[in-house]
Short mmCIF file of C-alpha atoms in Angstrom, two decimals:
data_model
loop_
_atom_site.label_atom_id
_atom_site.label_comp_id
_atom_site.label_asym_id
_atom_site.label_seq_id
_atom_site.Cartn_x
_atom_site.Cartn_y
_atom_site.Cartn_z
CA UNK A 365 38.53 39.65 -20.19
CA UNK A 366 38.04 38.98 -16.08
CA UNK A 367 40.54 37.64 -13.13
CA UNK A 368 38.45 34.13 -12.37
CA UNK A 369 40.70 32.05 -11.76
CA UNK A 370 38.88 29.16 -13.14
CA UNK A 371 39.57 26.95 -16.10
CA UNK A 372 38.44 28.98 -19.29
CA UNK A 373 35.35 27.43 -21.34
CA UNK A 374 33.62 27.88 -24.54
CA UNK A 375 30.62 27.01 -25.32
CA UNK A 376 29.41 26.90 -29.15
CA UNK A 377 26.02 28.54 -28.58
CA UNK A 378 22.80 27.77 -31.48
CA UNK A 379 20.98 30.90 -31.34
CA UNK A 380 18.60 29.72 -33.19
CA UNK A 381 17.26 31.70 -36.95
CA UNK A 382 16.76 35.22 -35.50
CA UNK A 383 13.74 35.68 -33.87
CA UNK A 384 14.89 35.72 -30.08
CA UNK A 385 11.73 34.00 -28.71
CA UNK A 386 13.41 30.43 -30.82
CA UNK A 387 16.47 30.94 -28.11
CA UNK A 388 16.78 27.58 -26.14
CA UNK A 389 16.71 28.26 -22.14
CA UNK A 390 20.53 26.94 -22.28
CA UNK A 391 21.46 29.19 -24.55
CA UNK A 392 19.93 32.31 -22.48
CA UNK A 393 21.52 30.65 -19.46
CA UNK A 394 24.96 30.78 -21.41
CA UNK A 395 24.64 33.84 -22.40
CA UNK A 396 23.74 35.29 -18.58
CA UNK A 397 26.92 33.45 -17.29
CA UNK A 398 29.02 34.59 -20.09
CA UNK A 399 32.08 37.14 -19.70
CA UNK A 400 32.70 37.17 -23.35
CA UNK A 401 30.55 36.80 -26.19
CA UNK A 402 31.64 36.14 -30.38
CA UNK A 403 29.25 36.43 -32.66
CA UNK A 404 29.43 36.63 -36.26
CA UNK A 405 25.60 38.81 -36.81
CA UNK A 406 25.17 42.08 -36.45
CA UNK A 407 21.03 41.39 -35.91
CA UNK A 408 22.18 39.34 -32.86
CA UNK A 409 20.90 42.57 -31.10
CA UNK A 410 17.79 41.11 -28.91
CA UNK A 411 19.55 37.71 -28.55
CA UNK A 412 23.32 39.31 -27.16
CA UNK A 413 20.36 41.81 -24.49
CA UNK A 414 20.65 38.34 -22.47
CA UNK A 415 24.30 38.85 -21.57
CA UNK A 416 25.24 40.73 -18.45
CA UNK A 417 26.45 44.67 -18.64
CA UNK A 418 30.44 43.71 -17.78
CA UNK A 419 30.64 41.39 -20.50
CA UNK A 420 32.37 41.56 -23.82
CA UNK A 421 30.52 41.09 -27.21
CA UNK A 422 32.87 41.15 -30.08
CA UNK A 423 31.05 41.29 -33.55
CA UNK A 424 33.83 38.86 -35.61
CA UNK A 425 31.70 38.01 -39.03
CA UNK A 426 31.49 39.61 -41.84
CA UNK A 427 28.42 41.19 -41.70
CA UNK A 428 30.16 43.57 -39.12
CA UNK A 429 30.90 46.18 -42.24
CA UNK A 430 34.38 44.60 -42.54
CA UNK A 431 36.12 41.37 -44.81
CA UNK A 432 35.25 38.86 -42.75
CA UNK A 433 38.36 38.40 -40.57
CA UNK A 434 40.19 35.40 -40.58
CA UNK A 435 39.75 32.49 -39.11
CA UNK A 436 42.60 31.72 -37.56
CA UNK A 437 42.01 35.00 -35.41
CA UNK A 438 38.71 33.85 -34.79
CA UNK A 439 39.91 30.96 -33.09
CA UNK A 440 43.08 32.93 -31.36
CA UNK A 441 40.51 35.19 -29.97
CA UNK A 442 38.54 31.83 -28.61
CA UNK A 443 41.61 30.68 -26.89
CA UNK A 444 42.99 34.51 -25.70
CA UNK A 445 39.62 34.99 -23.84
CA UNK A 446 39.53 31.54 -22.25
CA UNK A 447 43.07 31.60 -20.91
CA UNK A 448 42.00 34.74 -18.85
CA UNK A 449 39.55 31.53 -17.52
CA UNK A 450 36.64 33.67 -18.65
CA UNK A 451 33.25 31.80 -19.89
CA UNK A 452 33.00 32.81 -23.88
CA UNK A 453 29.94 32.48 -25.67
CA UNK A 454 30.73 31.33 -29.28
CA UNK A 455 27.02 32.20 -30.72
CA UNK A 456 26.42 30.37 -33.71
CA UNK A 457 23.21 31.23 -36.24
CA UNK A 458 21.09 28.30 -36.70
CA UNK A 459 22.54 25.52 -35.30
CA UNK A 460 26.10 25.02 -34.63
CA UNK A 461 26.20 21.26 -36.44
CA UNK A 462 24.56 22.69 -39.63
CA UNK A 463 27.44 24.45 -42.36
CA UNK A 464 28.87 26.49 -38.62
CA UNK A 465 32.31 25.55 -39.51
CA UNK A 466 33.21 24.61 -36.28
CA UNK A 467 36.44 22.46 -36.82
CA UNK A 468 38.56 24.81 -36.59
CA UNK A 469 37.65 26.69 -33.17
CA UNK A 470 37.04 23.35 -32.10
CA UNK A 471 40.44 22.26 -33.31
CA UNK A 472 42.25 25.38 -31.42
CA UNK A 473 40.78 24.86 -28.28
CA UNK A 474 41.18 21.17 -28.26
CA UNK A 475 45.34 22.38 -29.04
CA UNK A 476 45.22 24.77 -26.35
CA UNK A 477 43.73 22.43 -23.86
CA UNK A 478 40.88 24.37 -23.52
CA UNK A 479 37.36 23.01 -22.57
CA UNK A 480 34.37 23.15 -24.61
CA UNK A 481 30.66 22.42 -25.60
CA UNK A 482 28.02 22.72 -27.96
CA UNK A 483 23.96 24.06 -27.69
CA UNK A 484 22.22 22.88 -30.11
CA UNK A 485 19.88 24.99 -31.20
CA UNK A 486 16.52 25.51 -33.92
CA UNK A 487 18.02 25.34 -37.58
CA UNK A 488 16.85 27.71 -39.88
CA UNK A 489 15.36 24.67 -41.90
CA UNK A 490 13.36 23.49 -39.96
CA UNK A 491 12.13 26.78 -38.78
CA UNK A 492 10.75 27.60 -42.52
CA UNK A 493 9.40 24.24 -42.75
CA UNK A 494 7.32 25.77 -39.78
CA UNK A 495 6.20 29.45 -41.29
CA UNK A 496 5.11 27.82 -44.20
CA UNK A 497 2.97 25.29 -41.74
CA UNK A 498 5.09 22.16 -43.77
CA UNK A 499 5.88 19.27 -43.01
CA UNK A 500 10.19 18.21 -44.82
CA UNK A 501 9.35 14.71 -44.26
CA UNK A 502 6.13 12.60 -45.11
CA UNK A 503 5.66 8.69 -45.13
CA UNK A 504 5.36 7.54 -48.76
CA UNK A 505 6.09 11.22 -50.26
CA UNK A 506 9.52 11.92 -48.51
CA UNK A 507 10.89 10.02 -46.60
CA UNK A 508 14.02 11.82 -47.12
CA UNK A 509 15.52 15.21 -46.19
CA UNK A 510 18.64 16.55 -46.96
CA UNK A 511 20.64 19.63 -46.37
CA UNK A 512 23.22 21.69 -48.81
CA UNK A 513 25.10 24.56 -49.06
CA UNK A 514 24.38 26.39 -52.76
CA UNK A 515 28.12 27.75 -52.70
CA UNK A 516 32.08 26.92 -51.98
CA UNK A 517 34.52 29.40 -50.37
CA UNK A 518 34.37 31.40 -53.09
CA UNK A 519 30.94 31.94 -54.29
CA UNK A 520 30.52 29.06 -56.54
CA UNK A 521 28.44 26.38 -56.83
CA UNK A 522 30.21 23.06 -54.82
CA UNK A 523 31.93 20.95 -57.53
CA UNK A 524 31.32 17.69 -55.50
CA UNK A 525 27.87 18.23 -55.65
CA UNK A 526 26.04 14.77 -55.41
CA UNK A 527 23.81 15.40 -57.90
CA UNK A 528 21.70 12.25 -58.25
CA UNK A 529 20.74 12.61 -54.57
CA UNK A 530 20.00 16.49 -54.91
CA UNK A 531 17.20 15.49 -57.91
CA UNK A 532 15.91 12.71 -56.51
CA UNK A 533 11.84 13.83 -56.63
CA UNK A 534 10.97 12.38 -53.23
CA UNK A 535 13.54 13.85 -51.49
CA UNK A 536 13.38 17.45 -49.11
CA UNK A 537 15.98 19.45 -50.13
CA UNK A 538 17.16 22.65 -48.43
CA UNK A 539 19.65 24.61 -49.88
CA UNK A 540 21.33 26.68 -47.30
CA UNK A 541 22.70 30.06 -49.11
CA UNK A 542 22.13 29.13 -52.27
CA UNK A 543 22.74 33.15 -53.59
CA UNK A 544 23.59 33.75 -57.19
CA UNK A 545 24.54 29.82 -57.65
CA UNK A 546 20.98 28.34 -57.73
CA UNK A 547 20.24 29.17 -61.46
CA UNK A 548 23.04 26.84 -62.43
CA UNK A 549 21.90 24.54 -59.43
CA UNK A 550 18.42 24.05 -60.78
CA UNK A 551 19.38 23.28 -64.25
CA UNK A 552 22.05 20.70 -63.41
CA UNK A 553 18.94 19.18 -61.69
CA UNK A 554 16.80 19.32 -64.41
CA UNK A 555 19.55 17.65 -66.20
CA UNK A 556 19.55 15.27 -63.96
CA UNK A 557 16.00 14.32 -64.07
CA UNK A 558 14.25 17.01 -61.44
CA UNK A 559 11.34 18.04 -63.04
CA UNK A 560 11.52 21.86 -63.48
CA UNK A 561 7.91 22.01 -61.63
CA UNK A 562 8.72 20.50 -58.78
CA UNK A 563 7.37 22.92 -55.90
CA UNK A 564 9.90 25.15 -54.05
CA UNK A 565 10.17 27.85 -51.65
CA UNK A 566 12.12 30.29 -51.23
CA UNK A 567 12.49 31.73 -47.30
CA UNK A 568 14.38 34.42 -46.79
CA UNK A 569 14.73 36.14 -42.78
CA UNK A 570 13.17 33.19 -41.36
CA UNK A 571 11.41 33.67 -38.28
CA UNK A 572 12.19 37.69 -37.92
CA UNK A 573 9.76 40.46 -39.11
CA UNK A 574 10.76 40.96 -42.41
CA UNK A 575 10.54 37.29 -42.92
CA UNK A 576 9.37 36.64 -47.12
CA UNK A 577 7.93 32.99 -48.07
CA UNK A 578 7.54 32.90 -51.96
CA UNK A 579 6.08 29.56 -53.09
CA UNK A 580 7.11 28.85 -56.88
CA UNK A 581 8.68 25.95 -58.69
CA UNK A 582 12.41 24.78 -59.24
CA UNK A 583 12.57 26.46 -62.76
CA UNK A 584 10.33 29.56 -62.13
CA UNK A 585 12.88 30.49 -58.88
CA UNK A 586 15.72 29.93 -60.80
CA UNK A 587 14.70 32.21 -63.85
CA UNK A 588 13.35 35.32 -60.99
CA UNK A 589 16.87 34.42 -58.94
CA UNK A 590 18.65 34.77 -62.18
CA UNK A 591 16.79 38.06 -63.45
CA UNK A 592 17.22 39.53 -59.52
CA UNK A 593 21.11 38.69 -59.24
CA UNK A 594 21.71 41.35 -56.14
CA UNK A 595 18.94 39.12 -54.56
CA UNK A 596 20.39 37.35 -51.37
CA UNK A 597 17.39 34.43 -50.12
CA UNK A 598 18.90 32.44 -47.16
CA UNK A 599 16.88 29.58 -47.96
CA UNK A 600 14.81 27.41 -50.63
CA UNK A 601 13.92 23.98 -50.71
CA UNK A 602 11.97 22.13 -52.79
CA UNK A 603 10.70 18.83 -53.48
CA UNK A 604 6.90 17.19 -52.95
CA UNK A 605 6.12 19.15 -49.80
CA UNK A 606 7.44 22.47 -50.61
CA UNK A 607 4.18 23.63 -52.27
CA UNK A 608 2.48 22.74 -49.06
CA UNK A 609 1.13 24.96 -46.14
CA UNK A 610 -0.70 28.02 -46.33
CA UNK A 611 -0.42 31.29 -44.86
CA UNK A 612 -0.72 30.70 -41.44
CA UNK A 613 -2.29 31.94 -38.85
CA UNK A 614 -1.13 33.91 -35.72
CA UNK A 615 -1.21 33.43 -31.95
CA UNK A 616 -4.15 35.10 -30.72
CA UNK A 617 -3.00 37.34 -28.39
CA UNK B 1229 -11.65 22.26 -21.73
CA UNK B 1230 -12.59 26.27 -20.85
CA UNK B 1231 -15.43 28.72 -21.95
CA UNK B 1232 -13.24 30.92 -23.67
CA UNK B 1233 -15.53 32.87 -26.07
CA UNK B 1234 -12.43 33.34 -28.80
CA UNK B 1235 -11.84 30.71 -31.15
CA UNK B 1236 -9.34 27.79 -30.47
CA UNK B 1237 -6.00 27.87 -31.57
CA UNK B 1238 -3.32 24.90 -32.22
CA UNK B 1239 0.26 25.27 -31.64
CA UNK B 1240 2.42 22.63 -32.69
CA UNK B 1241 4.96 23.06 -30.69
CA UNK B 1242 8.90 21.33 -30.55
CA UNK B 1243 10.05 20.41 -27.82
CA UNK B 1244 13.26 19.25 -28.48
CA UNK B 1245 15.56 16.29 -28.19
CA UNK B 1246 14.49 15.49 -23.77
CA UNK B 1247 15.96 17.37 -21.80
CA UNK B 1248 13.94 20.75 -21.01
CA UNK B 1249 16.38 23.48 -21.14
CA UNK B 1250 16.43 22.36 -24.90
CA UNK B 1251 12.48 23.50 -25.19
CA UNK B 1252 12.66 27.12 -26.48
CA UNK B 1253 11.49 30.93 -25.26
CA UNK B 1254 8.19 30.05 -27.50
CA UNK B 1255 8.02 26.69 -26.30
CA UNK B 1256 7.94 27.60 -22.93
CA UNK B 1257 5.41 30.45 -23.71
CA UNK B 1258 3.02 28.22 -25.83
CA UNK B 1259 2.72 25.89 -22.76
CA UNK B 1260 2.48 28.62 -20.63
CA UNK B 1261 -0.86 30.08 -22.23
CA UNK B 1262 -2.10 26.96 -23.26
CA UNK B 1263 -5.49 25.37 -21.69
CA UNK B 1264 -4.53 21.73 -23.00
CA UNK B 1265 -1.34 19.41 -24.51
CA UNK B 1266 -1.71 16.84 -26.08
CA UNK B 1267 1.55 15.19 -25.38
CA UNK B 1268 3.34 11.72 -26.79
CA UNK B 1269 5.78 11.18 -24.45
CA UNK B 1270 5.72 10.33 -21.09
CA UNK B 1271 9.44 11.17 -20.11
CA UNK B 1272 7.94 14.38 -21.10
CA UNK B 1273 7.72 15.30 -17.30
CA UNK B 1274 9.58 18.65 -16.38
CA UNK B 1275 8.28 20.26 -19.55
CA UNK B 1276 4.91 19.64 -18.91
CA UNK B 1277 5.99 21.30 -15.70
CA UNK B 1278 5.57 24.58 -17.47
CA UNK B 1279 2.45 24.59 -18.37
CA UNK B 1280 -0.57 25.81 -15.43
CA UNK B 1281 -1.53 23.56 -13.19
CA UNK B 1282 -5.45 23.97 -14.74
CA UNK B 1283 -4.51 22.77 -18.23
CA UNK B 1284 -5.72 19.46 -19.67
CA UNK B 1285 -2.54 17.28 -19.99
CA UNK B 1286 -3.69 14.49 -22.57
CA UNK B 1287 -1.25 11.24 -23.23
CA UNK B 1288 -2.44 10.25 -26.54
CA UNK B 1289 0.96 8.38 -27.63
CA UNK B 1290 2.62 5.21 -27.78
CA UNK B 1291 5.02 5.63 -24.40
CA UNK B 1292 1.56 5.77 -22.15
CA UNK B 1293 1.85 2.09 -22.31
CA UNK B 1294 -1.17 1.04 -23.98
CA UNK B 1295 -1.95 0.51 -27.99
CA UNK B 1296 -1.17 4.26 -30.03
CA UNK B 1297 -4.77 6.14 -30.15
CA UNK B 1298 -5.49 5.91 -34.21
CA UNK B 1299 -3.79 9.20 -35.56
CA UNK B 1300 -7.81 9.92 -36.19
CA UNK B 1301 -8.68 9.83 -32.62
CA UNK B 1302 -5.69 12.27 -31.94
CA UNK B 1303 -6.79 14.80 -34.70
CA UNK B 1304 -11.05 14.94 -33.10
CA UNK B 1305 -9.71 15.69 -29.79
CA UNK B 1306 -7.92 18.73 -31.37
CA UNK B 1307 -10.52 19.42 -32.82
CA UNK B 1308 -12.83 19.03 -30.05
CA UNK B 1309 -10.75 21.17 -27.84
CA UNK B 1310 -9.93 23.74 -29.97
CA UNK B 1311 -13.62 24.29 -30.43
CA UNK B 1312 -13.93 25.03 -26.55
CA UNK B 1313 -12.51 28.40 -27.20
CA UNK B 1314 -9.05 26.29 -26.03
CA UNK B 1315 -5.54 27.36 -26.79
CA UNK B 1316 -3.80 24.32 -27.21
CA UNK B 1317 -0.36 22.95 -27.52
CA UNK B 1318 0.54 19.24 -29.52
CA UNK B 1319 3.60 18.66 -28.29
CA UNK B 1320 5.97 16.90 -31.41
CA UNK B 1321 9.17 15.77 -29.36
CA UNK B 1322 12.60 17.10 -31.77
CA UNK B 1323 10.89 19.18 -34.28
CA UNK B 1324 7.81 18.87 -35.72
CA UNK B 1325 8.67 19.50 -39.17
CA UNK B 1326 11.15 16.04 -39.23
CA UNK B 1327 8.91 12.91 -38.68
CA UNK B 1328 6.61 14.18 -37.16
CA UNK B 1329 3.40 12.78 -39.09
CA UNK B 1330 1.70 16.25 -38.90
CA UNK B 1331 0.32 16.16 -41.82
CA UNK B 1332 -3.19 14.40 -41.06
CA UNK B 1333 -3.23 16.06 -37.55
CA UNK B 1334 -3.00 20.01 -40.17
CA UNK B 1335 -5.89 18.43 -42.23
CA UNK B 1336 -8.26 17.70 -39.61
CA UNK B 1337 -7.86 21.38 -38.54
CA UNK B 1338 -7.96 22.55 -41.74
CA UNK B 1339 -11.27 21.22 -42.43
CA UNK B 1340 -13.03 22.42 -39.37
CA UNK B 1341 -11.78 25.49 -40.20
CA UNK B 1342 -9.25 25.75 -37.13
CA UNK B 1343 -5.95 28.37 -36.60
CA UNK B 1344 -2.36 26.68 -36.10
CA UNK B 1345 1.23 27.58 -35.82
CA UNK B 1346 3.65 25.26 -35.77
CA UNK B 1347 6.50 26.16 -33.19
CA UNK B 1348 10.31 24.48 -34.35
CA UNK B 1349 12.31 23.23 -32.04
CA UNK B 1350 15.92 21.47 -31.29
CA UNK B 1351 15.74 18.34 -33.20
CA UNK B 1352 17.86 15.46 -31.81
CA UNK B 1353 19.85 14.51 -35.05
CA UNK B 1354 21.46 18.44 -33.77
CA UNK B 1355 21.24 17.67 -30.15
CA UNK B 1356 23.74 14.81 -31.15
CA UNK B 1357 26.03 16.34 -32.85
CA UNK B 1358 26.25 18.51 -29.88
CA UNK B 1359 26.53 15.90 -27.36
CA UNK B 1360 29.35 14.33 -30.17
CA UNK B 1361 30.85 17.55 -30.39
CA UNK B 1362 30.92 17.09 -34.18
CA UNK B 1363 29.73 18.64 -36.39
CA UNK B 1364 27.04 17.22 -39.48
CA UNK B 1365 28.93 19.01 -42.28
CA UNK B 1366 32.24 19.98 -43.62
CA UNK B 1367 33.67 21.36 -46.38
CA UNK B 1368 35.41 18.75 -49.02
CA UNK B 1369 34.44 15.65 -46.82
CA UNK B 1370 30.86 15.95 -46.14
CA UNK B 1371 28.64 19.47 -47.56
CA UNK B 1372 25.24 17.56 -47.43
CA UNK B 1373 23.56 16.61 -44.66
CA UNK B 1374 20.70 13.62 -44.95
CA UNK B 1375 17.87 11.88 -42.56
CA UNK B 1376 15.87 9.52 -42.85
CA UNK B 1377 13.30 6.55 -40.75
CA UNK B 1378 15.25 3.26 -40.20
CA UNK B 1379 11.68 2.14 -40.52
CA UNK B 1380 8.31 2.05 -42.08
CA UNK B 1381 4.44 2.17 -39.81
CA UNK B 1382 4.73 -2.26 -40.46
CA UNK B 1383 8.21 -1.83 -38.18
CA UNK B 1384 10.29 -3.47 -41.65
CA UNK B 1385 12.91 -1.13 -43.17
CA UNK B 1386 11.68 0.92 -46.16
CA UNK B 1387 10.87 -0.44 -49.38
CA UNK B 1388 11.56 3.21 -50.78
CA UNK B 1389 15.10 3.99 -49.54
CA UNK B 1390 17.10 5.74 -51.95
CA UNK B 1391 20.52 3.26 -51.62
CA UNK B 1392 22.71 5.27 -53.64
CA UNK B 1393 22.08 8.19 -51.87
CA UNK B 1394 22.61 6.98 -48.59
CA UNK B 1395 25.36 4.91 -49.23
CA UNK B 1396 27.48 8.15 -50.05
CA UNK B 1397 30.63 8.81 -48.70
CA UNK B 1398 30.30 12.53 -48.82
CA UNK B 1399 27.63 13.05 -46.75
CA UNK B 1400 27.05 12.74 -43.35
CA UNK B 1401 23.45 10.15 -42.77
CA UNK B 1402 21.32 10.28 -39.59
CA UNK B 1403 18.88 7.23 -38.70
CA UNK B 1404 16.00 8.35 -36.89
CA UNK B 1405 14.61 5.22 -35.24
CA UNK B 1406 16.81 2.88 -36.79
CA UNK B 1407 15.45 -0.17 -34.28
CA UNK B 1408 15.46 -3.64 -35.29
CA UNK B 1409 16.34 -2.31 -39.35
CA UNK B 1410 19.42 -0.80 -38.62
CA UNK B 1411 21.74 -4.46 -39.47
CA UNK B 1412 19.49 -4.41 -43.06
CA UNK B 1413 20.38 -1.47 -43.88
CA UNK B 1414 23.83 -1.83 -43.15
CA UNK B 1415 24.03 -4.50 -45.13
CA UNK B 1416 22.11 -2.73 -48.50
CA UNK B 1417 24.89 0.02 -48.14
CA UNK B 1418 27.93 -2.15 -47.77
CA UNK B 1419 25.96 -3.71 -50.87
CA UNK B 1420 25.35 -0.05 -52.62
CA UNK B 1421 29.90 0.77 -52.06
CA UNK B 1422 29.60 1.71 -48.00
CA UNK B 1423 32.59 0.70 -46.79
CA UNK B 1424 32.14 -1.49 -43.54
CA UNK B 1425 34.62 0.50 -41.70
CA UNK B 1426 32.62 4.26 -42.81
CA UNK B 1427 32.63 5.67 -39.02
CA UNK B 1428 28.85 5.62 -37.13
CA UNK B 1429 27.97 6.61 -33.84
CA UNK B 1430 24.97 5.34 -31.74
CA UNK B 1431 23.19 8.03 -29.90
CA UNK B 1432 20.34 6.53 -27.35
CA UNK B 1433 18.43 9.06 -24.75
CA UNK B 1434 20.19 11.92 -26.09
CA UNK B 1435 20.50 15.25 -24.29
CA UNK B 1436 18.76 13.04 -21.19
CA UNK B 1437 20.85 12.39 -18.14
CA UNK B 1438 20.62 8.58 -19.62
CA UNK B 1439 22.23 10.26 -22.56
CA UNK B 1440 24.63 7.10 -24.34
CA UNK B 1441 27.22 7.97 -27.02
CA UNK B 1442 29.07 4.65 -28.96
CA UNK B 1443 31.29 5.34 -31.47
CA UNK B 1444 32.42 2.33 -33.90
CA UNK B 1445 31.98 1.66 -37.42
CA UNK B 1446 28.67 0.90 -39.89
CA UNK B 1447 30.36 -2.66 -40.33
CA UNK B 1448 30.69 -3.25 -36.59
CA UNK B 1449 27.19 -1.19 -34.45
CA UNK B 1450 25.41 -3.47 -37.12
CA UNK B 1451 26.93 -6.70 -35.84
CA UNK B 1452 26.16 -5.81 -32.47
CA UNK B 1453 22.36 -4.36 -33.01
CA UNK B 1454 21.63 -8.03 -34.49
CA UNK B 1455 22.97 -9.99 -32.06
CA UNK B 1456 21.15 -7.33 -29.63
CA UNK B 1457 17.89 -6.94 -30.79
CA UNK B 1458 16.15 -6.16 -28.02
CA UNK B 1459 18.13 -2.76 -28.37
CA UNK B 1460 15.99 0.58 -29.63
CA UNK B 1461 18.86 3.50 -30.22
CA UNK B 1462 17.41 6.90 -30.80
CA UNK B 1463 19.64 7.83 -33.29
CA UNK B 1464 22.47 6.30 -35.62
CA UNK B 1465 25.02 8.76 -37.75
CA UNK B 1466 27.24 7.56 -40.05
CA UNK B 1467 29.34 8.95 -42.64
CA UNK B 1468 33.33 10.67 -42.67
CA UNK B 1469 32.52 13.18 -39.28
CA UNK B 1470 31.06 10.64 -36.99
CA UNK B 1471 34.24 9.39 -36.00
CA UNK B 1472 35.10 12.70 -34.62
CA UNK B 1473 34.99 15.00 -31.46
CA UNK B 1474 35.56 13.44 -28.05
CA UNK B 1475 33.53 12.70 -25.10
CA UNK B 1476 33.47 16.48 -24.42
CA UNK B 1477 34.06 18.94 -21.39
CA UNK B 1478 30.96 19.83 -18.87
CA UNK B 1479 30.20 23.21 -18.41
CA UNK B 1480 31.79 24.75 -15.91
CA UNK B 1481 29.58 25.66 -12.98
#
């Protein structure tokens, strides 16, 4: 905390898919100005290195090796820091607007009369496409792209998915956090007419050194994941474009 | 062009929604290393300022005030530059995977045996959400988000839109480049059951100094745009979350 006499302020900052080079200049500027940084992801080390040595770095996520703190605990921390006059960065992986569960934290700040902003970031969905050298949209073959989560808070396939929309063969679909539910989702999509041989791409640790891309089909990936329940892929893309691209070339240094 | 003896290389680089601060560190690094930068958008000045003074800056887009160059002309330029050994940046606004028409240019490079990569960027869809202080997804009320274009190459509403998917009241939909087709699209969505009072947000010049956000409803925006055919909004968001948020607060400087 600091003794600043100005009102506190919270910046929700998208940190991108993981590669520290995919931070925006604005994200770096907010980190450099921060008195406190609240973050979820313990792998954020090189990103947190942009913060000043005096800044408080507070791990609040599941991956901190503890049970996930209650959401209202995070909101309370944000309010408490801001009330000391601190400039607070709330880091969110990818882009904060996509599956970032911003609303509870924003609501708490609004109720407390604390100013906030959102700094958008590179979503792992487009970073996965970049890594695979595929577009997510294409005239005629994929005019629509859609993003969904693969699980609800209990870890199950959400009951209210729009399956006809998700089974559209002329869209690119990106499933965030498909976890163990993908075999069930794939079965439902096939029941709704999406062919088992629809191209699919599994993308783990997108943009990080341990990135892994695996190309296959909807049916094939579902089988592979059913037989490997410990597997926790970050994203699955499926649709007509998911099978394209190539291993790519490295930027010459 | 340069006399480099190494093979040329092309980086497709997402330049983000317009604010130069929303460039990624990687985009800046690629611009600094570039021998040539091919860009579409003449408003990219502050972004192009990262390139070296000796780099060739080549405007190839519609907004250069001329008729749009044929796509194969752009592809040929990319190949020609790369064959001189140049490091080429092909700037694409937003993220290259979303409505960036990458495929023709990638195909030409692949055919010519030239290496390339894609550097993802911040899409204007999430930047618009950030500016409006809304999330694009929320448990229960908007589990799915979808992006579509509002016009085909002829400027008309695409004939192959999945209207039931786009009329889903439990999704957030972002229409890119809705141009003059939005009144027609809105009418089709209402025929498919989406209520006229569905919240909608028009976002122009997202993240730029001349940014304008206008909140309304699907029916209201359609009426406004029908009466103002010269209007060229950049994005329209609609769905349960589009009416939320607030004017926001400025980062204290």
